[in-house]
PDB file of C-alpha atoms in Angstrom:
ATOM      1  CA  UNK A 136       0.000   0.000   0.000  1.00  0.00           C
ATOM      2  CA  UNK A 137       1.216   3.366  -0.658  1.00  0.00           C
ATOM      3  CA  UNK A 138       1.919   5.952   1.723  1.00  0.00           C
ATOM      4  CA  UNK A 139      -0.255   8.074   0.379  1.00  0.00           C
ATOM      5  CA  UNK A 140      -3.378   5.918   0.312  1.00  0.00           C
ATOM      6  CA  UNK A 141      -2.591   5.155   3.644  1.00  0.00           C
ATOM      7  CA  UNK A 142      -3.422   7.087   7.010  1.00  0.00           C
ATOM      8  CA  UNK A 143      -0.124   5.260   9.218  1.00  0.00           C
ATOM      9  CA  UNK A 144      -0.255   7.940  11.803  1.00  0.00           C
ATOM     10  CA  UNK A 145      -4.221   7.486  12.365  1.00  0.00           C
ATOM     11  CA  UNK A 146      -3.643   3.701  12.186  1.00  0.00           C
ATOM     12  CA  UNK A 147      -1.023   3.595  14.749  1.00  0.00           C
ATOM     13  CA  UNK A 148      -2.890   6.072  16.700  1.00  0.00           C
ATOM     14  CA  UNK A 149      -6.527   3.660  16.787  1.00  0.00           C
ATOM     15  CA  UNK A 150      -4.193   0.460  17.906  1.00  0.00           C
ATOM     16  CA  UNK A 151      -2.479   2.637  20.425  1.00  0.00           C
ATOM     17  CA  UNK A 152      -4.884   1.938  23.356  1.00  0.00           C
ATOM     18  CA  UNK A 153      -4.466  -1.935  22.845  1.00  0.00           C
ATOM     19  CA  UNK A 154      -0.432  -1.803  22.606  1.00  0.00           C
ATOM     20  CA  UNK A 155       1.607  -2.777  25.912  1.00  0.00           C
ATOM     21  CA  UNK A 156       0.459  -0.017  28.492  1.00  0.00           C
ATOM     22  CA  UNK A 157      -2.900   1.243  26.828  1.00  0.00           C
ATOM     23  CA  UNK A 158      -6.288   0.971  28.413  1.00  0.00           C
ATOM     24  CA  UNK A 159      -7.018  -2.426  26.606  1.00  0.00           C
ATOM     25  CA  UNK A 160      -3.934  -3.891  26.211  1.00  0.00           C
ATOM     26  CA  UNK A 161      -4.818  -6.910  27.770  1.00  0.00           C
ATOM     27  CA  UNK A 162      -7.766  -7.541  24.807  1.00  0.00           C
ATOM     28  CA  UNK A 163      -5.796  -8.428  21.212  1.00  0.00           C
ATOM     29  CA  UNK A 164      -2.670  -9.716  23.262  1.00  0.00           C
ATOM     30  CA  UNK A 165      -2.600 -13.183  24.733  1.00  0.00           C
ATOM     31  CA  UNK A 166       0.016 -15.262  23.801  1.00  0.00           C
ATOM     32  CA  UNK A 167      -2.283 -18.479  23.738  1.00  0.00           C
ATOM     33  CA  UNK A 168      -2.971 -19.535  20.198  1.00  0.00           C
ATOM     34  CA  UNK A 169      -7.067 -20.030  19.885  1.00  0.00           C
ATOM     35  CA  UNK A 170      -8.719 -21.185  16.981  1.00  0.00           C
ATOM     36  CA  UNK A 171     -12.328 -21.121  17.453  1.00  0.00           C
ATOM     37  CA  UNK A 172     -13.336 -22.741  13.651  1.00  0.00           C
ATOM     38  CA  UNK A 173     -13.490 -26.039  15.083  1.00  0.00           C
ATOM     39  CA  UNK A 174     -15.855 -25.408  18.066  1.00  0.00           C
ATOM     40  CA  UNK A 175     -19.306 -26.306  17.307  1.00  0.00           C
ATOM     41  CA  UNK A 176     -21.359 -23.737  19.760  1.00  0.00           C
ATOM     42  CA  UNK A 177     -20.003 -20.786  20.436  1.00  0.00           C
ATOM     43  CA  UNK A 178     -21.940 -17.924  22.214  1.00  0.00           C
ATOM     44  CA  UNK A 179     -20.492 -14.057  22.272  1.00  0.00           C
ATOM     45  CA  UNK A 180     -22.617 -11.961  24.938  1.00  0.00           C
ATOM     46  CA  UNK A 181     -22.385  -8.225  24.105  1.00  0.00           C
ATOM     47  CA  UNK A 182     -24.650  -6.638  27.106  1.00  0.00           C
ATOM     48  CA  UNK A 183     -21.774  -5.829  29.462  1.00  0.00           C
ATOM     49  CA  UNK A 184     -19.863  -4.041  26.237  1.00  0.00           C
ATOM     50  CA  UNK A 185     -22.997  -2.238  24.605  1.00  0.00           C
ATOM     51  CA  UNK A 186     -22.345   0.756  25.720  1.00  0.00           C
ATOM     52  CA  UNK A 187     -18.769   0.836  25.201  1.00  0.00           C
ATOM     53  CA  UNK A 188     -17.756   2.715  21.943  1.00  0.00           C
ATOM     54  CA  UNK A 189     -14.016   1.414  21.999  1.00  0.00           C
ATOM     55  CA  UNK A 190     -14.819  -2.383  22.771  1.00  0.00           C
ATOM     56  CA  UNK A 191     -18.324  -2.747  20.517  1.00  0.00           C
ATOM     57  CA  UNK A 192     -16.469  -2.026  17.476  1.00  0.00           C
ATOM     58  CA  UNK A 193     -13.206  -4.146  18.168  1.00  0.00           C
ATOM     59  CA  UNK A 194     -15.733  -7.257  19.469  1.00  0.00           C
ATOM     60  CA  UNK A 195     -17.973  -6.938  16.640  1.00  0.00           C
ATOM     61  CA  UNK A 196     -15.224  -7.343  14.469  1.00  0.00           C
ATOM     62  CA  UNK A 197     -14.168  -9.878  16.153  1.00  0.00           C
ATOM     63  CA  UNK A 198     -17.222 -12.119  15.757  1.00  0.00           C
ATOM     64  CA  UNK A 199     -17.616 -11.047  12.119  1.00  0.00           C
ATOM     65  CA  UNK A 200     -14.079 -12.677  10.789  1.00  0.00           C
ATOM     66  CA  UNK A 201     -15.122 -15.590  13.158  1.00  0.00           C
ATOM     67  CA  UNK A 202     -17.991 -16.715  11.439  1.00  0.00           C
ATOM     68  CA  UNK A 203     -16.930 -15.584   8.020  1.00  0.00           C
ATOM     69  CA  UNK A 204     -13.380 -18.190   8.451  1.00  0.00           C
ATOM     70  CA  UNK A 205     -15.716 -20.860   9.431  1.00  0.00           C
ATOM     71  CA  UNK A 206     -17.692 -19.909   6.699  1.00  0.00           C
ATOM     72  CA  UNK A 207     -15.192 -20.528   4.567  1.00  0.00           C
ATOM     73  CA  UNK A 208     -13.018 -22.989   5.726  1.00  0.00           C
ATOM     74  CA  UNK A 209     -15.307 -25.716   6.978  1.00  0.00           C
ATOM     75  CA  UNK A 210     -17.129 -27.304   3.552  1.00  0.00           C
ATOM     76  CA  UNK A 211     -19.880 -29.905   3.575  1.00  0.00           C
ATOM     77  CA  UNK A 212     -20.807 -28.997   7.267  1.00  0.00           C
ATOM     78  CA  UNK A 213     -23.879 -26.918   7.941  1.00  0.00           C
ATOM     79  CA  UNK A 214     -22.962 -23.764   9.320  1.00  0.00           C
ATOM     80  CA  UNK A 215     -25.230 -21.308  11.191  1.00  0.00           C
ATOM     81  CA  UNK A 216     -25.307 -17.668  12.585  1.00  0.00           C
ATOM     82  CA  UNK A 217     -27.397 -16.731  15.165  1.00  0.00           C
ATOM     83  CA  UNK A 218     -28.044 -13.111  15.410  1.00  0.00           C
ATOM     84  CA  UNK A 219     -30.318 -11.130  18.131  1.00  0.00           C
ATOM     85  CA  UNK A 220     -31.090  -7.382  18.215  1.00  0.00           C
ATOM     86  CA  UNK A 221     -27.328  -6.375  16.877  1.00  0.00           C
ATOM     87  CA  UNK A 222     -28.152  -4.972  13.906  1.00  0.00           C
ATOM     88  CA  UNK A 223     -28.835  -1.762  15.478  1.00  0.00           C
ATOM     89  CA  UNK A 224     -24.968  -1.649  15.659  1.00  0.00           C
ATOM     90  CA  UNK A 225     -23.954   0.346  12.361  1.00  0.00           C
ATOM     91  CA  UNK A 226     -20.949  -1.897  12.315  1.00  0.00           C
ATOM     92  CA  UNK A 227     -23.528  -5.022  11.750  1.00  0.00           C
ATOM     93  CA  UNK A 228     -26.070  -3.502   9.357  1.00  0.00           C
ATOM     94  CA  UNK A 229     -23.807  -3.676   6.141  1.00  0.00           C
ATOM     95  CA  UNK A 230     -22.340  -7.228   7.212  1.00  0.00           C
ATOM     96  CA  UNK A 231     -25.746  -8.533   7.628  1.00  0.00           C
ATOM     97  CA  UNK A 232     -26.233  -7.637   4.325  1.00  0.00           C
ATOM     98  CA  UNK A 233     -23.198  -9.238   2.817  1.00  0.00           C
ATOM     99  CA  UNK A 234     -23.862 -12.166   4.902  1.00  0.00           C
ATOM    100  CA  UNK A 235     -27.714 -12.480   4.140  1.00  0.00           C
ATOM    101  CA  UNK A 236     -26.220 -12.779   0.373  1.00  0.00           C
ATOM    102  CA  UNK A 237     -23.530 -15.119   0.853  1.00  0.00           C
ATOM    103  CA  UNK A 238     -24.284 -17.234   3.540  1.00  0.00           C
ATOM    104  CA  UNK A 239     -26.233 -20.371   1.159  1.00  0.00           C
ATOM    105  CA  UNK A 240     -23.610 -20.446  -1.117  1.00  0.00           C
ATOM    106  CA  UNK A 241     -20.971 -21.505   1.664  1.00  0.00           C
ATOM    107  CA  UNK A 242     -23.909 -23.943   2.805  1.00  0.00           C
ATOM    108  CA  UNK A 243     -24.882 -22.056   5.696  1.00  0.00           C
ATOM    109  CA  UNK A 244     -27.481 -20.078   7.188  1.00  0.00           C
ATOM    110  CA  UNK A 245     -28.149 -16.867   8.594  1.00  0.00           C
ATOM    111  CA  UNK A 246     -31.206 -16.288  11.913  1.00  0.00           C
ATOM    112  CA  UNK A 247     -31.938 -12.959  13.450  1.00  0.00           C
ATOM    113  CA  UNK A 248     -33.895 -12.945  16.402  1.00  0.00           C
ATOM    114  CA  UNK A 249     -35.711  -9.724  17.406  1.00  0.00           C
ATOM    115  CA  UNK A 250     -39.031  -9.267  19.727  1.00  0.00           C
ATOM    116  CA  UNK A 251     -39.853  -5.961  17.699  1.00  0.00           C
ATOM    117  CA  UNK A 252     -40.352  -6.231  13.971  1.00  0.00           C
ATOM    118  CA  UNK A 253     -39.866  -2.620  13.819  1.00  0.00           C
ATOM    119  CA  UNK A 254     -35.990  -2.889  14.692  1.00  0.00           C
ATOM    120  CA  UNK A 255     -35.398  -4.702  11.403  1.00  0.00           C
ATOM    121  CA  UNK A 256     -37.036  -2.463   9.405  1.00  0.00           C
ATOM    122  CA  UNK A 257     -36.146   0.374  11.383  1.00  0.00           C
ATOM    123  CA  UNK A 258     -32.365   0.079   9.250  1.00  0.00           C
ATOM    124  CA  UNK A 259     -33.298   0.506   5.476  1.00  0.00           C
ATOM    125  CA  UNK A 260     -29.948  -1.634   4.939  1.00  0.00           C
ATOM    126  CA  UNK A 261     -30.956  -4.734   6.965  1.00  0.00           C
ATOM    127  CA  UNK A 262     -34.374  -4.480   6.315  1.00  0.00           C
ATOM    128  CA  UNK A 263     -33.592  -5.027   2.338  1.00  0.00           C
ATOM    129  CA  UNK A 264     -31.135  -7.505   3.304  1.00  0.00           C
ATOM    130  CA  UNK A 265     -33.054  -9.633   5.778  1.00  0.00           C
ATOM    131  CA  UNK A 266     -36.281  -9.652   4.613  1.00  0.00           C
ATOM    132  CA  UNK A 267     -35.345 -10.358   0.964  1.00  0.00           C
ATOM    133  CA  UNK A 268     -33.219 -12.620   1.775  1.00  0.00           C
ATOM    134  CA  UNK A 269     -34.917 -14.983   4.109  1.00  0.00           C
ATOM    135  CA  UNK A 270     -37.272 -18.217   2.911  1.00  0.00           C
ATOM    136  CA  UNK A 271     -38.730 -19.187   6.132  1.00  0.00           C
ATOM    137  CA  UNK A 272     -40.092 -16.670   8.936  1.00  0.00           C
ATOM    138  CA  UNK A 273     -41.332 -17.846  11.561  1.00  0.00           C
ATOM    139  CA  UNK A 274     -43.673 -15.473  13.723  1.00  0.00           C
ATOM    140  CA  UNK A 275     -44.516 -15.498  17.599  1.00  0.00           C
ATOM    141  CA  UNK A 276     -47.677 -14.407  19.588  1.00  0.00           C
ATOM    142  CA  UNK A 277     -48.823 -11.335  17.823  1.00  0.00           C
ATOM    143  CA  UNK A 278     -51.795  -9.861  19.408  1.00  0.00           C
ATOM    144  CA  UNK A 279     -50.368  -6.637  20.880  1.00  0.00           C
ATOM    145  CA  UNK A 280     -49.942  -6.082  17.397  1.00  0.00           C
ATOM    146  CA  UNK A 281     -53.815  -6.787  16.662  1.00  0.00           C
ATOM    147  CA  UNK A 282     -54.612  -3.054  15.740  1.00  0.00           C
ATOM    148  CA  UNK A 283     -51.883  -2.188  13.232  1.00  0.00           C
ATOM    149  CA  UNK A 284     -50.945  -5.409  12.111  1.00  0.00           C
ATOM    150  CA  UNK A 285     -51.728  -4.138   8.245  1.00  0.00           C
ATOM    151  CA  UNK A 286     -48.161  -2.310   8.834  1.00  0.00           C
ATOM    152  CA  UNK A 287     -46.166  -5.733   9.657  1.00  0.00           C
ATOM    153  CA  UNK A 288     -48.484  -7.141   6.834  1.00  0.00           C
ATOM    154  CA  UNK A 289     -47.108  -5.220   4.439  1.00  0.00           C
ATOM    155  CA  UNK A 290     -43.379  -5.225   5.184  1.00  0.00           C
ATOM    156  CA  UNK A 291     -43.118  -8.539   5.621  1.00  0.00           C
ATOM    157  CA  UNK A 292     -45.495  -9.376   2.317  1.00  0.00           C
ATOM    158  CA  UNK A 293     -48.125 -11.602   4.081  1.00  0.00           C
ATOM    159  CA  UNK A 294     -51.099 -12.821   2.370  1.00  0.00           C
ATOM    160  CA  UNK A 295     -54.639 -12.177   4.150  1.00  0.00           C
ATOM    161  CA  UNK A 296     -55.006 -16.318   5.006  1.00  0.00           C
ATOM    162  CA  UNK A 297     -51.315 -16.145   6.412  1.00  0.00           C
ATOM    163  CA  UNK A 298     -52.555 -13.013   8.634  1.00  0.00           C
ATOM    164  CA  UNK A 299     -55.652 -14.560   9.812  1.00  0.00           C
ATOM    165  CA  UNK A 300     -53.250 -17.582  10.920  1.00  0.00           C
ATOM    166  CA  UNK A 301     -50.654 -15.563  12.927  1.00  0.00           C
ATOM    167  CA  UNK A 302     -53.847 -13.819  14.548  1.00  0.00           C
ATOM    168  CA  UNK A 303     -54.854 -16.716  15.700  1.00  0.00           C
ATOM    169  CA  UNK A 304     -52.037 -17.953  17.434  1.00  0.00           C
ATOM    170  CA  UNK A 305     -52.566 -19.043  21.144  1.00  0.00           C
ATOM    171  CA  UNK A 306     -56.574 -17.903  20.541  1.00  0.00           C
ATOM    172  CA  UNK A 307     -58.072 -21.364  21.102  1.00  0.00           C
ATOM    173  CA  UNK A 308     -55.175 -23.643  22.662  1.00  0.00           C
ATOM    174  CA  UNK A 309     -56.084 -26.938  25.191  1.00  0.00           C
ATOM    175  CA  UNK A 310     -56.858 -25.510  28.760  1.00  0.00           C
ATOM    176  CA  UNK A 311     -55.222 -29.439  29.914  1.00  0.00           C
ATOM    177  CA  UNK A 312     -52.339 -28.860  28.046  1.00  0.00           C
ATOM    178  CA  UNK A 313     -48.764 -26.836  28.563  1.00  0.00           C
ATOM    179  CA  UNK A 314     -47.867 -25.691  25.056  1.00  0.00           C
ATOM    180  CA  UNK A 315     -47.570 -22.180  22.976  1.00  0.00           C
ATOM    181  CA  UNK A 316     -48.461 -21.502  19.309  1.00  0.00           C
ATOM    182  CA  UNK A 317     -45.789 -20.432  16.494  1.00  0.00           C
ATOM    183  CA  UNK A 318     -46.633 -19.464  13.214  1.00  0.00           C
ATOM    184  CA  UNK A 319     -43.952 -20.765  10.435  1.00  0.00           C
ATOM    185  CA  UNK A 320     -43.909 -19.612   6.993  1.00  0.00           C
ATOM    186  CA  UNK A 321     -42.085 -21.106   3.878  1.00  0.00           C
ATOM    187  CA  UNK A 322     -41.198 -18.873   1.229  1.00  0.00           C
ATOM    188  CA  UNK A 323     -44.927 -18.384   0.189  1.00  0.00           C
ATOM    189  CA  UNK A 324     -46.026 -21.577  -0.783  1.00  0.00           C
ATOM    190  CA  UNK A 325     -46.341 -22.726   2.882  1.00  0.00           C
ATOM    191  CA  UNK A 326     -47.505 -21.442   6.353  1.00  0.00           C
ATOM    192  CA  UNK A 327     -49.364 -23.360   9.306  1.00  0.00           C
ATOM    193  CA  UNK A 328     -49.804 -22.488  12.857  1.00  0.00           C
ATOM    194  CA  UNK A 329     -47.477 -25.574  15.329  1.00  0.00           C
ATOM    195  CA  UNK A 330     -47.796 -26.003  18.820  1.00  0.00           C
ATOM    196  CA  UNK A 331     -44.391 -26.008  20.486  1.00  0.00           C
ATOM    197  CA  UNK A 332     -44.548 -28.307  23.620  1.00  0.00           C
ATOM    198  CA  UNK A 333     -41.266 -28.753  25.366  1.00  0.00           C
ATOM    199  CA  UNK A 334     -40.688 -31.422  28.559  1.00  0.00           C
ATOM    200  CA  UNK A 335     -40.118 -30.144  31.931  1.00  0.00           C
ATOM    201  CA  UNK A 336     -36.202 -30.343  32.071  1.00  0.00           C
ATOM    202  CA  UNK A 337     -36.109 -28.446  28.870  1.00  0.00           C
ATOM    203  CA  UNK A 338     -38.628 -25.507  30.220  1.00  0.00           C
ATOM    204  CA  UNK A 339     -36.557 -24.737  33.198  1.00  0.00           C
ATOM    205  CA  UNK A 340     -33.229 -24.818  31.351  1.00  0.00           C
ATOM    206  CA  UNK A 341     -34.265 -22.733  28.581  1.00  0.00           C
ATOM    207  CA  UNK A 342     -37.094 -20.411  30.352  1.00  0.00           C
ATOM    208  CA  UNK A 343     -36.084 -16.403  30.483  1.00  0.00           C
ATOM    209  CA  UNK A 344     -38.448 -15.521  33.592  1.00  0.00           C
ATOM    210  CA  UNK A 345     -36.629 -14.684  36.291  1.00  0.00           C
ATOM    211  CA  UNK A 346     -38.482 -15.892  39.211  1.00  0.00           C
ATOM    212  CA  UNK A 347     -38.400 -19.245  37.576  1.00  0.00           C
ATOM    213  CA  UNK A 348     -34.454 -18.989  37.070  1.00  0.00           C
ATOM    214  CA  UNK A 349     -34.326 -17.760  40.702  1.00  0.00           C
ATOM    215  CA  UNK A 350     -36.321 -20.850  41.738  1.00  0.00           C
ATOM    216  CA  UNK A 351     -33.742 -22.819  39.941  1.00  0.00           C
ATOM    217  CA  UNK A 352     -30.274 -21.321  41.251  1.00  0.00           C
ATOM    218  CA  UNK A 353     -31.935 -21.638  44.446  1.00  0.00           C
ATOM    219  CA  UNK A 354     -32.602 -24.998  44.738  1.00  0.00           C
ATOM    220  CA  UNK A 355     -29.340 -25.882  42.837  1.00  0.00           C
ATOM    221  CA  UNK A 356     -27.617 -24.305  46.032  1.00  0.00           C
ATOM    222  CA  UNK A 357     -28.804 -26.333  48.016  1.00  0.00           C
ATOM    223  CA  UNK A 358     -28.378 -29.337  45.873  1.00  0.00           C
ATOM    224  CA  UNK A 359     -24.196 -28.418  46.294  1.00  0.00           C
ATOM    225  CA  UNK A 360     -24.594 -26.328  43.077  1.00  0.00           C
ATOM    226  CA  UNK A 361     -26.101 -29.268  40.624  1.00  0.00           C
ATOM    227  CA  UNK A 362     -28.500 -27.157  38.278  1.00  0.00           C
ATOM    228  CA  UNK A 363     -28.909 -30.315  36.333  1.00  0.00           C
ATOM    229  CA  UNK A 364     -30.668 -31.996  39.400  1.00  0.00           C
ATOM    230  CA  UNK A 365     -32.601 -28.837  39.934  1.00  0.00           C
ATOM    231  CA  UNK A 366     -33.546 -29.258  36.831  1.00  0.00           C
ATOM    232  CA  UNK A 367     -34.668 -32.273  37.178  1.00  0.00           C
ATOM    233  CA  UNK A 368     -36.554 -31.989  40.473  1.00  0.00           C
ATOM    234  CA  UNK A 369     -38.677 -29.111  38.684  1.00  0.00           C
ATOM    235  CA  UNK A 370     -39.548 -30.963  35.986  1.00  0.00           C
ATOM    236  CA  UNK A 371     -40.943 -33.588  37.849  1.00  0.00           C
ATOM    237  CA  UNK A 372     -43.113 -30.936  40.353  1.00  0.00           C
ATOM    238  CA  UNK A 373     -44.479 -29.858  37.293  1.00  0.00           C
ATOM    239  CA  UNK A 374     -45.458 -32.722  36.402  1.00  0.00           C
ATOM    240  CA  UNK A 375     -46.822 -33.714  39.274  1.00  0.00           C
ATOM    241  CA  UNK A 376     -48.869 -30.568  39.636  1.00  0.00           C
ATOM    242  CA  UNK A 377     -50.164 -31.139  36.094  1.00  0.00           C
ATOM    243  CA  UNK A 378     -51.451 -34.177  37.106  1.00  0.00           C
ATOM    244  CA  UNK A 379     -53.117 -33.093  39.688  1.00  0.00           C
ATOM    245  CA  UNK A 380     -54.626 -30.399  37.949  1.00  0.00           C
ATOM    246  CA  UNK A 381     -55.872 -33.083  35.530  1.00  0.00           C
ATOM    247  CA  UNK A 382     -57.250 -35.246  37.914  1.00  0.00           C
ATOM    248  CA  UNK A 383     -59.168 -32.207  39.801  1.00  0.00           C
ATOM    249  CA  UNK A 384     -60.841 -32.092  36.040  1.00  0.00           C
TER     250      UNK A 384
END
């Protein structure tokens, strides 16, 4: 590269804070060689960092060439890319894109995850790129939307019987059984409504309310710290109560 075309002061500058005696030069510095493209399941958690305009960047970066080298590298293995609510990062929008585009050919795939529809298509970029892009949606409970559901309707280019299905989702389910309603559509020749019913063990691990996860780390305390017994124990109370319940009927 040419002098000229190149900004070596600025550069040296932006990697100054992560050289020997800078703020983060413990970050791009270990002298343990890691190689991540082999690992099967590997989960980056950017809450803590969010907020941090010198770390979000370098992270995000970070995570980018990591999926793109196993992209790459690994053929004839499925590859997949989890993504939830990052796009709003400026640094993800256009990478989104090129990875919304490229992904299939590399035999992969490409999931975002978001509880607002609006924060896709709040990013004219990602909105294009996801919702172009993407076969198979797959849509949760949706009545809060109920009044202004023509909006998501639209944007997401849903026919009037696939509407009347989503609006229907968890309308009329069993009263005797434990389940919730997803609506799955594939690339506009398919869509049906599915009851997802998990077991106990896998409600507990997986659930996100937090007196339920408090229920669990405190029972797994006094279990000498086995959250897979906790787990367990749970389960089976549910079930128990469940049976109960049925029985009662």
């Amino acid at each position: 590269v040419r002098e000229k075309d190149f900004d070596i002061d600025g550069f040296l500058n932006v990697l100054a804070p992560f050289y020997k005696g800078g703020d983060y030069d413990f970050l791009l510095n270990s002298d343990k060689e890691l190689d991540l493209t082999g690992k099967r399941f590997i989960v980056f958690e950017l809450d803590n960092i969010s907020g941090n305009k010198v770390l979000l960047p370098v992270v995000t970066l970070i995570i980018m060439e990591t999926f793109i080298a196993k992209m790459r590298r690994l053929k004839g293995i499925r590859k997949m890319i989890l993504i939830e609510e990052c796009w709003m990062s400026a640094n993800m929008s256009e990478y989104i894109k090129y990875l919304f585009k490229t992904v299939r050919k590399y035999f992969g795939e490409a999931v975002v995850v978001t509880q607002e529809v609006d924060d896709i298509i709040s990013s004219p970029i990602v909105k294009e790129a996801i919702i172009n892009n993407s076969d198979c949606k797959i849509l949760l409970d949706q009545r809060k939307y109920m009044n202004k559901f023509e909006h998501i309707q639209r944007l997401l280019g849903l026919t009037e019987k696939e509407k009347g299905q989503i609006l229907s989702i968890n309308q009329a389910n069993h009263p005797g059984r434990f389940y919730r309603e997803v609506w799955i559509g594939l690339g506009g020749t398919h869509s049906a409504v599915y009851a997802t019913e998990v077991s106990g063990e896998e409600y507990y691990t997986f659930t996100t309310e937090e007196s339920e996860k408090m229920e669990v780390q405190r029972l797994a305390e006094r279990l000498d710290g086995n959250l897979e017994l906790a787990v367990r124990h749970l389960a089976e109370k549910m079930r128990e109560e469940q049976g109960q319940r049925s029985t009662l009927k």
